[in-house]
Amino acid sequence: MSFRIRGLSPAPFLACFGLPDAELAALGIVRHVVDSQPGYPDRIELRDAAIGDTVLLLNHVCQDADTPYRASHAIFIREGATQTYDAVDQVPESMRIRLLSLRGYTNGGMMVDAEVVEGTAIESVIARLFENPAVSYIHVHNAKRGCYAGRIDRA
């Protein structure tokens, strides 16, 4: 079964790019200069930021459904990221190299299945979750820190 992985739209974050640290702090956002790679996975382009890049650490509502599974968590956004990752049957390297938690949701936002998997084996779990017709979409989270990593839909 074909699948489509997408990063976040840059639109909600553009106004934060380049803001002084004090203004970011007032918004609950922290700027970091990337000092290791991998380590700072950008949620727009779905790639790890390069050493020397700046990233914004902020809270993001990743599951906005009005259900008990409504959720938010910290994510990194690379300052200057403007091209949303959007690919069919391709897994970005930022997912491939991590331990992941895949969570299958109904169209109404109820989680009906989940599994932890090494990123190198993500395709088999995507296929298994989508075998269930109740699973409308899948959220990917980095299993160790719990951060939202991207969305998967049927293609």
PDB file of C-alpha atoms in Angstrom:
ATOM      1  CA  MET A   1       0.000   0.000   0.000  1.00  0.00           C
ATOM      2  CA  SER A   2       1.324   3.426  -0.927  1.00  0.00           C
ATOM      3  CA  PHE A   3       1.759   6.030   1.770  1.00  0.00           C
ATOM      4  CA  ARG A   4       2.459   9.762   1.879  1.00  0.00           C
ATOM      5  CA  ILE A   5       4.645  11.397   4.554  1.00  0.00           C
ATOM      6  CA  ARG A   6       4.339  15.124   5.156  1.00  0.00           C
ATOM      7  CA  GLY A   7       6.083  17.659   7.342  1.00  0.00           C
ATOM      8  CA  LEU A   8       4.445  20.711   8.834  1.00  0.00           C
ATOM      9  CA  SER A   9       3.508  23.809   6.865  1.00  0.00           C
ATOM     10  CA  PRO A  10       5.989  26.629   7.523  1.00  0.00           C
ATOM     11  CA  ALA A  11       3.212  29.256   7.564  1.00  0.00           C
ATOM     12  CA  PRO A  12       2.535  29.281  11.339  1.00  0.00           C
ATOM     13  CA  PHE A  13       6.242  29.660  12.110  1.00  0.00           C
ATOM     14  CA  LEU A  14       7.415  32.266   9.572  1.00  0.00           C
ATOM     15  CA  ALA A  15       6.689  35.231  11.850  1.00  0.00           C
ATOM     16  CA  CYS A  16       9.046  33.762  14.473  1.00  0.00           C
ATOM     17  CA  PHE A  17      12.052  33.484  12.156  1.00  0.00           C
ATOM     18  CA  GLY A  18      14.617  36.118  13.097  1.00  0.00           C
ATOM     19  CA  LEU A  19      12.806  37.421  16.186  1.00  0.00           C
ATOM     20  CA  PRO A  20      15.094  38.508  19.029  1.00  0.00           C
ATOM     21  CA  ASP A  21      15.540  35.895  21.752  1.00  0.00           C
ATOM     22  CA  ALA A  22      13.578  37.995  24.271  1.00  0.00           C
ATOM     23  CA  GLU A  23      10.544  38.119  21.966  1.00  0.00           C
ATOM     24  CA  LEU A  24      10.797  34.386  21.360  1.00  0.00           C
ATOM     25  CA  ALA A  25      10.998  33.759  25.117  1.00  0.00           C
ATOM     26  CA  ALA A  26       7.791  35.767  25.610  1.00  0.00           C
ATOM     27  CA  LEU A  27       6.158  33.275  23.220  1.00  0.00           C
ATOM     28  CA  GLY A  28       7.605  30.260  25.056  1.00  0.00           C
ATOM     29  CA  ILE A  29      10.115  29.581  22.263  1.00  0.00           C
ATOM     30  CA  VAL A  30      13.854  28.936  22.669  1.00  0.00           C
ATOM     31  CA  ARG A  31      16.437  29.410  19.885  1.00  0.00           C
ATOM     32  CA  HIS A  32      19.327  26.916  19.690  1.00  0.00           C
ATOM     33  CA  VAL A  33      22.438  26.931  17.521  1.00  0.00           C
ATOM     34  CA  VAL A  34      22.869  23.407  16.190  1.00  0.00           C
ATOM     35  CA  ASP A  35      26.039  21.882  17.616  1.00  0.00           C
ATOM     36  CA  SER A  36      25.657  18.243  16.595  1.00  0.00           C
ATOM     37  CA  GLN A  37      24.213  16.249  13.757  1.00  0.00           C
ATOM     38  CA  PRO A  38      21.968  14.384  13.903  1.00  0.00           C
ATOM     39  CA  GLY A  39      20.206  15.870  16.859  1.00  0.00           C
ATOM     40  CA  TYR A  40      17.866  18.668  15.801  1.00  0.00           C
ATOM     41  CA  PRO A  41      15.218  17.248  13.438  1.00  0.00           C
ATOM     42  CA  ASP A  42      13.271  19.984  11.647  1.00  0.00           C
ATOM     43  CA  ARG A  43       9.551  19.226  11.389  1.00  0.00           C
ATOM     44  CA  ILE A  44       8.963  21.205   8.195  1.00  0.00           C
ATOM     45  CA  GLU A  45      11.598  19.723   5.887  1.00  0.00           C
ATOM     46  CA  LEU A  46      11.904  16.476   7.921  1.00  0.00           C
ATOM     47  CA  ARG A  47      15.672  16.580   8.002  1.00  0.00           C
ATOM     48  CA  ASP A  48      18.225  17.152  10.729  1.00  0.00           C
ATOM     49  CA  ALA A  49      19.482  20.724  10.795  1.00  0.00           C
ATOM     50  CA  ALA A  50      23.149  21.242   9.925  1.00  0.00           C
ATOM     51  CA  ILE A  51      25.772  22.303  12.459  1.00  0.00           C
ATOM     52  CA  GLY A  52      25.645  26.092  12.747  1.00  0.00           C
ATOM     53  CA  ASP A  53      21.963  26.359  11.733  1.00  0.00           C
ATOM     54  CA  THR A  54      19.533  27.872  14.203  1.00  0.00           C
ATOM     55  CA  VAL A  55      16.407  26.039  15.265  1.00  0.00           C
ATOM     56  CA  LEU A  56      13.424  27.097  17.317  1.00  0.00           C
ATOM     57  CA  LEU A  57      12.270  24.785  20.110  1.00  0.00           C
ATOM     58  CA  LEU A  58       8.564  25.291  20.681  1.00  0.00           C
ATOM     59  CA  ASN A  59       5.415  23.557  21.791  1.00  0.00           C
ATOM     60  CA  HIS A  60       3.242  22.294  18.944  1.00  0.00           C
ATOM     61  CA  VAL A  61      -0.271  20.866  19.037  1.00  0.00           C
ATOM     62  CA  CYS A  62       0.229  17.772  16.902  1.00  0.00           C
ATOM     63  CA  GLN A  63      -3.139  16.157  17.558  1.00  0.00           C
ATOM     64  CA  ASP A  64      -5.802  18.840  17.635  1.00  0.00           C
ATOM     65  CA  ALA A  65      -8.816  16.515  17.653  1.00  0.00           C
ATOM     66  CA  ASP A  66     -11.328  17.130  20.411  1.00  0.00           C
ATOM     67  CA  THR A  67     -10.744  13.679  21.940  1.00  0.00           C
ATOM     68  CA  PRO A  68      -8.810  12.324  24.932  1.00  0.00           C
ATOM     69  CA  TYR A  69      -5.891  11.933  22.468  1.00  0.00           C
ATOM     70  CA  ARG A  70      -5.482  15.680  21.927  1.00  0.00           C
ATOM     71  CA  ALA A  71      -1.733  16.225  22.287  1.00  0.00           C
ATOM     72  CA  SER A  72       1.111  18.702  22.114  1.00  0.00           C
ATOM     73  CA  HIS A  73       4.838  18.420  22.630  1.00  0.00           C
ATOM     74  CA  ALA A  74       8.128  20.163  21.937  1.00  0.00           C
ATOM     75  CA  ILE A  75       9.448  20.203  18.363  1.00  0.00           C
ATOM     76  CA  PHE A  76      12.314  21.840  16.470  1.00  0.00           C
ATOM     77  CA  ILE A  77      11.735  24.117  13.495  1.00  0.00           C
ATOM     78  CA  ARG A  78      14.801  25.178  11.495  1.00  0.00           C
ATOM     79  CA  GLU A  79      14.836  28.947  11.026  1.00  0.00           C
ATOM     80  CA  GLY A  80      14.457  29.561   7.316  1.00  0.00           C
ATOM     81  CA  ALA A  81      12.757  26.231   6.532  1.00  0.00           C
ATOM     82  CA  THR A  82      10.094  26.922   3.906  1.00  0.00           C
ATOM     83  CA  GLN A  83       9.710  23.717   1.862  1.00  0.00           C
ATOM     84  CA  THR A  84       7.335  21.227   3.451  1.00  0.00           C
ATOM     85  CA  TYR A  85       8.514  17.646   3.032  1.00  0.00           C
ATOM     86  CA  ASP A  86       5.872  15.801   1.022  1.00  0.00           C
ATOM     87  CA  ALA A  87       6.728  12.471  -0.567  1.00  0.00           C
ATOM     88  CA  VAL A  88       5.002   9.243  -1.553  1.00  0.00           C
ATOM     89  CA  ASP A  89       6.573   5.907  -0.566  1.00  0.00           C
ATOM     90  CA  GLN A  90       9.739   7.605   0.686  1.00  0.00           C
ATOM     91  CA  VAL A  91      10.927   7.832   4.282  1.00  0.00           C
ATOM     92  CA  PRO A  92      13.084  10.825   5.231  1.00  0.00           C
ATOM     93  CA  GLU A  93      16.473  10.073   6.772  1.00  0.00           C
ATOM     94  CA  SER A  94      15.473  11.908   9.963  1.00  0.00           C
ATOM     95  CA  MET A  95      12.938   9.126  10.588  1.00  0.00           C
ATOM     96  CA  ARG A  96      15.078   6.290   9.250  1.00  0.00           C
ATOM     97  CA  ILE A  97      17.782   6.825  11.898  1.00  0.00           C
ATOM     98  CA  ARG A  98      15.518   6.937  14.963  1.00  0.00           C
ATOM     99  CA  LEU A  99      13.394   4.696  17.134  1.00  0.00           C
ATOM    100  CA  LEU A 100       9.819   5.698  16.301  1.00  0.00           C
ATOM    101  CA  SER A 101       6.347   5.428  17.751  1.00  0.00           C
ATOM    102  CA  LEU A 102       3.626   5.131  15.098  1.00  0.00           C
ATOM    103  CA  ARG A 103       0.086   5.909  16.232  1.00  0.00           C
ATOM    104  CA  GLY A 104      -2.928   5.079  14.075  1.00  0.00           C
ATOM    105  CA  TYR A 105      -5.956   7.371  14.397  1.00  0.00           C
ATOM    106  CA  THR A 106      -9.521   7.274  13.140  1.00  0.00           C
ATOM    107  CA  ASN A 107     -10.889  10.159  11.114  1.00  0.00           C
ATOM    108  CA  GLY A 108     -12.379  11.443  14.377  1.00  0.00           C
ATOM    109  CA  GLY A 109      -9.021  11.521  16.145  1.00  0.00           C
ATOM    110  CA  MET A 110      -9.284   8.385  18.285  1.00  0.00           C
ATOM    111  CA  MET A 111      -6.137   6.264  18.514  1.00  0.00           C
ATOM    112  CA  VAL A 112      -6.925   2.656  17.579  1.00  0.00           C
ATOM    113  CA  ASP A 113      -3.449   1.144  17.286  1.00  0.00           C
ATOM    114  CA  ALA A 114       0.211   1.959  17.903  1.00  0.00           C
ATOM    115  CA  GLU A 115       3.621   0.372  17.616  1.00  0.00           C
ATOM    116  CA  VAL A 116       7.253   1.209  18.328  1.00  0.00           C
ATOM    117  CA  VAL A 117       9.680   0.449  15.490  1.00  0.00           C
ATOM    118  CA  GLU A 118      13.209   1.188  14.341  1.00  0.00           C
ATOM    119  CA  GLY A 119      13.069   3.701  11.492  1.00  0.00           C
ATOM    120  CA  THR A 120      14.754   1.197   9.202  1.00  0.00           C
ATOM    121  CA  ALA A 121      11.630  -0.983   9.393  1.00  0.00           C
ATOM    122  CA  ILE A 122       8.924   1.702   9.307  1.00  0.00           C
ATOM    123  CA  GLU A 123       7.295   0.544   6.051  1.00  0.00           C
ATOM    124  CA  SER A 124       6.125  -2.768   7.508  1.00  0.00           C
ATOM    125  CA  VAL A 125       4.415  -1.018  10.420  1.00  0.00           C
ATOM    126  CA  ILE A 126       2.800   1.557   8.129  1.00  0.00           C
ATOM    127  CA  ALA A 127       1.384  -1.300   6.039  1.00  0.00           C
ATOM    128  CA  ARG A 128       0.159  -3.170   9.119  1.00  0.00           C
ATOM    129  CA  LEU A 129      -1.551  -0.114  10.598  1.00  0.00           C
ATOM    130  CA  PHE A 130      -3.229   0.781   7.302  1.00  0.00           C
ATOM    131  CA  GLU A 131      -4.570  -2.787   6.973  1.00  0.00           C
ATOM    132  CA  ASN A 132      -7.107  -1.647   9.563  1.00  0.00           C
ATOM    133  CA  PRO A 133      -9.758   0.328   7.635  1.00  0.00           C
ATOM    134  CA  ALA A 134     -10.506   2.354  10.780  1.00  0.00           C
ATOM    135  CA  VAL A 135      -7.016   3.924  10.640  1.00  0.00           C
ATOM    136  CA  SER A 136      -7.388   7.169   8.721  1.00  0.00           C
ATOM    137  CA  TYR A 137      -3.887   8.561   9.353  1.00  0.00           C
ATOM    138  CA  ILE A 138      -0.730   7.851  11.322  1.00  0.00           C
ATOM    139  CA  HIS A 139       1.303  10.183  13.485  1.00  0.00           C
ATOM    140  CA  VAL A 140       5.008   9.484  13.842  1.00  0.00           C
ATOM    141  CA  HIS A 141       6.772  10.440  17.078  1.00  0.00           C
ATOM    142  CA  ASN A 142      10.381  10.026  18.098  1.00  0.00           C
ATOM    143  CA  ALA A 143      10.006   7.284  20.682  1.00  0.00           C
ATOM    144  CA  LYS A 144      12.762   8.382  23.056  1.00  0.00           C
ATOM    145  CA  ARG A 145      11.720  12.022  23.547  1.00  0.00           C
ATOM    146  CA  GLY A 146       8.120  11.753  22.383  1.00  0.00           C
ATOM    147  CA  CYS A 147       8.370  14.611  19.889  1.00  0.00           C
ATOM    148  CA  TYR A 148       6.016  14.692  16.904  1.00  0.00           C
ATOM    149  CA  ALA A 149       7.947  13.778  13.759  1.00  0.00           C
ATOM    150  CA  GLY A 150       5.390  13.803  10.921  1.00  0.00           C
ATOM    151  CA  ARG A 151       2.117  12.572   9.481  1.00  0.00           C
ATOM    152  CA  ILE A 152       1.460   9.601   7.225  1.00  0.00           C
ATOM    153  CA  ASP A 153      -1.628   9.222   5.045  1.00  0.00           C
ATOM    154  CA  ARG A 154      -2.661   6.649   2.471  1.00  0.00           C
ATOM    155  CA  ALA A 155      -1.479   7.766  -0.964  1.00  0.00           C
TER     156      ALA A 155
END
